[in-house]
């Protein structure tokens, strides 16, 4: 497959996943705000901290007199200057899709196009103001539809694997940041740990990751340690870090053809090492070393994997094989 | 909405005869539309537009920072062509393309037609689309113009005339295919009953035409479509055709010349390319041979082509046949190379480099259409009856300065078709661009792109000038098999249509 096409499918997939997770970010904070008393509701700022776009937000809305909630939602949903807003992500996903329309299925293209038109619709802003829950849930469904259409209509060959790898690396990054929202929310008020609010917050986090019911089936009670374990180490829940790494690594090996447990390029080496560590990790060790620090380090290593993929497949000019 | 108050206003109408009666092939369609509930047609038109938006069949509005996109204006009333008209068009186009191919081959080799003084040599060598770099080139199988999109117009006499031969990278066929998909959804029952000849086979035929060009030693040739990129206004078509054929869509930067072959950069290294359907003009295709400032092409491509290690469609240099002065000689070419009379006539053309013609043109600017010899897309054109004194003076000056660059034609009263205009039907002028593939044999897609001037009274159908498009229905012959005489089966009841639609197709027109 053309390097340029692989590159575009990979990024198309990443951007859709990123947009979906931005909707989840907004969701988790909306739940937190509803559940918490007024005096502890600086969650919107925490949210911006967790996304890592706090500097840009400050620059864009520092002088604004509007309610922070309004600004955050604007920033994360429609702001064209924010490269990670839902609008920007969809625009980028669609531009990537447009450049590889012949490589993906028409159904995939149509679905991306419809999602883009949905966010671009001038009435979308009113819909978010009037009923944000409905808008974001509708949007998440549009992303899931794209996923389903992709699985059902595209050959599960090289291009599909590039797409899945991009999606899961993006998802691992975003899940880790969503878990981190909890850390930033609690940061100023460490005495809340273990309080009834604590359990409410973990519940909100699980819900925003569509993980609440699946968690319940496994552990029943909301225990912070178990929640963290579920979202980080579970091998089967499709948004956990561990699951994302397992499947991304699988796709990488499907692309190169090198056997599992070996590596033929830097990307495989990096992802293999991280995967092996998480295979044998214990939640208690992670909590002892500091959850936030662990997640931070995890994100850095995901970035290295991403860079190595670009170097191995898209950037360097391959020589004759 | 119905056609009761529709008037042809004295123009030749594609759906109604001079007495206002529906033409034979259009009768079922007209009856159906007349019986639709009020507003139903407008709802269908809207649904068709929404479908196009969702499918992203759009073009970018240049200069719009909000990234505005528009669909190509589309009218849901199809244009209908009866089989007897189509048979003539098809035969005429095949004849014309074969003669033009022989002409191009001659021009870049022995130039017999010039030595025999059928065409003055300076007309050819002074054409801005004549490529001296192509002299001596031998394209695979001797075919230069694999894909042609000839523009036809129908005059008030009901005759089809050739207006232009587009032998470089004619676009629009993707709209033919997409329009058909949408019309099938819009009028499923009429479509079935009207016995419309299918166009869906085009991508398949195009793929075969391209594969035919590969060196015979290669059993599974690698075919690609070469596009200038996503910012090109015809990008939708490039990607659509690649997708429909199941081949790679490449940009210049994906290709590299390596060890004397054209290679594409893949995730597993370089892979060889055998046939390139290029949608980039000659000028930009190889900076080492043509324009050296081109960023779109592949340096060294023409050398590989010359060595016969890659095929290009269309071959470089075919644009010479698009020159509007050379166009005027096509009937002579048909006579010279095929010893036949042209089946489809040209529009009468005055060549301004001839003193007598020029004088006539300058004296009658107000009644003529003047065109620059090497422009397309409706640019560089003066429509006499609609022009101002200032515009005519400007053109007169240009014609005197460079007479070789201008031709003039009488205004053809283009035929019309009804379109949905607000809540009623109004007539608008149309042309027709059929697509011709030249591979193992010559194939004419039954139908083509009907472009319609959506502005009332306008004669300019180009999409860059406010034109839209319509689906084009070529009606199947009544006969159930070609061996049967046509007038035996007057009855064309709709219940026969299904089977004959299938069986007749392959027999009568290959």
PDB file of N, CA and C in Angstrom, chain B residues 104-111 124-125 130-138 144 290 306 316-317:
ATOM      1  N   UNK B 104      -3.286  12.201 -35.152  1.00  0.00           N
ATOM      2  CA  UNK B 104      -2.251  12.489 -34.154  1.00  0.00           C
ATOM      3  C   UNK B 104      -1.001  11.653 -34.438  1.00  0.00           C
ATOM      4  N   UNK B 105      -1.214  10.381 -34.740  1.00  0.00           N
ATOM      5  CA  UNK B 105      -0.087   9.507 -35.030  1.00  0.00           C
ATOM      6  C   UNK B 105       0.701  10.011 -36.253  1.00  0.00           C
ATOM      7  N   UNK B 106      -0.023  10.469 -37.251  1.00  0.00           N
ATOM      8  CA  UNK B 106       0.588  11.002 -38.472  1.00  0.00           C
ATOM      9  C   UNK B 106       1.389  12.277 -38.162  1.00  0.00           C
ATOM     10  N   UNK B 107       0.784  13.151 -37.385  1.00  0.00           N
ATOM     11  CA  UNK B 107       1.406  14.437 -37.078  1.00  0.00           C
ATOM     12  C   UNK B 107       2.744  14.267 -36.357  1.00  0.00           C
ATOM     13  N   UNK B 108       2.824  13.251 -35.492  1.00  0.00           N
ATOM     14  CA  UNK B 108       4.068  13.029 -34.750  1.00  0.00           C
ATOM     15  C   UNK B 108       4.997  12.024 -35.442  1.00  0.00           C
ATOM     16  N   UNK B 109       4.628  11.627 -36.664  1.00  0.00           N
ATOM     17  CA  UNK B 109       5.528  10.781 -37.458  1.00  0.00           C
ATOM     18  C   UNK B 109       5.783  11.407 -38.825  1.00  0.00           C
ATOM     19  N   UNK B 110       5.114  10.890 -39.861  1.00  0.00           N
ATOM     20  CA  UNK B 110       5.467  11.299 -41.230  1.00  0.00           C
ATOM     21  C   UNK B 110       4.824  12.609 -41.671  1.00  0.00           C
ATOM     22  N   UNK B 111       3.794  13.027 -41.031  1.00  0.00           N
ATOM     23  CA  UNK B 111       3.063  14.243 -41.389  1.00  0.00           C
ATOM     24  C   UNK B 111       2.570  14.210 -42.833  1.00  0.00           C
ATOM     25  N   UNK B 124      -0.760  23.417 -37.889  1.00  0.00           N
ATOM     26  CA  UNK B 124      -0.420  22.416 -36.887  1.00  0.00           C
ATOM     27  C   UNK B 124       0.774  22.874 -36.054  1.00  0.00           C
ATOM     28  N   UNK B 125       1.829  23.304 -36.716  1.00  0.00           N
ATOM     29  CA  UNK B 125       3.042  23.637 -35.957  1.00  0.00           C
ATOM     30  C   UNK B 125       2.844  24.891 -35.103  1.00  0.00           C
ATOM     31  N   UNK B 130       0.554  21.731 -29.718  1.00  0.00           N
ATOM     32  CA  UNK B 130       1.427  20.826 -30.464  1.00  0.00           C
ATOM     33  C   UNK B 130       2.715  20.647 -29.666  1.00  0.00           C
ATOM     34  N   UNK B 131       3.117  19.398 -29.395  1.00  0.00           N
ATOM     35  CA  UNK B 131       4.295  19.127 -28.568  1.00  0.00           C
ATOM     36  C   UNK B 131       5.402  18.524 -29.434  1.00  0.00           C
ATOM     37  N   UNK B 132       6.427  19.341 -29.741  1.00  0.00           N
ATOM     38  CA  UNK B 132       7.466  18.791 -30.620  1.00  0.00           C
ATOM     39  C   UNK B 132       8.256  17.690 -29.919  1.00  0.00           C
ATOM     40  N   UNK B 133       8.207  17.679 -28.566  1.00  0.00           N
ATOM     41  CA  UNK B 133       8.878  16.614 -27.809  1.00  0.00           C
ATOM     42  C   UNK B 133       8.269  15.240 -28.105  1.00  0.00           C
ATOM     43  N   UNK B 134       7.052  15.259 -28.680  1.00  0.00           N
ATOM     44  CA  UNK B 134       6.364  13.985 -28.906  1.00  0.00           C
ATOM     45  C   UNK B 134       6.652  13.399 -30.286  1.00  0.00           C
ATOM     46  N   UNK B 135       7.390  14.112 -31.111  1.00  0.00           N
ATOM     47  CA  UNK B 135       7.679  13.605 -32.448  1.00  0.00           C
ATOM     48  C   UNK B 135       8.458  12.305 -32.328  1.00  0.00           C
ATOM     49  N   UNK B 136       7.974  11.283 -33.011  1.00  0.00           N
ATOM     50  CA  UNK B 136       8.632   9.990 -32.985  1.00  0.00           C
ATOM     51  C   UNK B 136       8.186   9.072 -31.861  1.00  0.00           C
ATOM     52  N   UNK B 137       7.321   9.551 -30.990  1.00  0.00           N
ATOM     53  CA  UNK B 137       6.821   8.670 -29.923  1.00  0.00           C
ATOM     54  C   UNK B 137       5.955   7.566 -30.516  1.00  0.00           C
ATOM     55  N   UNK B 138       6.090   6.364 -29.959  1.00  0.00           N
ATOM     56  CA  UNK B 138       5.248   5.257 -30.401  1.00  0.00           C
ATOM     57  C   UNK B 138       4.449   4.711 -29.219  1.00  0.00           C
ATOM     58  N   UNK B 144      -3.350   6.755 -29.198  1.00  0.00           N
ATOM     59  CA  UNK B 144      -3.001   7.996 -28.502  1.00  0.00           C
ATOM     60  C   UNK B 144      -4.126   8.451 -27.591  1.00  0.00           C
ATOM     61  N   UNK B 290       8.750  18.692 -20.107  1.00  0.00           N
ATOM     62  CA  UNK B 290       7.873  19.824 -20.372  1.00  0.00           C
ATOM     63  C   UNK B 290       8.181  20.953 -19.388  1.00  0.00           C
ATOM     64  N   UNK B 306       9.082   6.674 -23.281  1.00  0.00           N
ATOM     65  CA  UNK B 306       9.727   6.515 -24.585  1.00  0.00           C
ATOM     66  C   UNK B 306      10.345   5.120 -24.714  1.00  0.00           C
ATOM     67  N   UNK B 316       0.948  11.615 -24.314  1.00  0.00           N
ATOM     68  CA  UNK B 316       1.275  13.037 -24.394  1.00  0.00           C
ATOM     69  C   UNK B 316       1.150  13.530 -25.836  1.00  0.00           C
ATOM     70  N   UNK B 317       0.738  14.765 -25.989  1.00  0.00           N
ATOM     71  CA  UNK B 317       0.675  15.348 -27.324  1.00  0.00           C
ATOM     72  C   UNK B 317      -0.700  15.325 -27.961  1.00  0.00           C
TER      73      UNK B 317
END
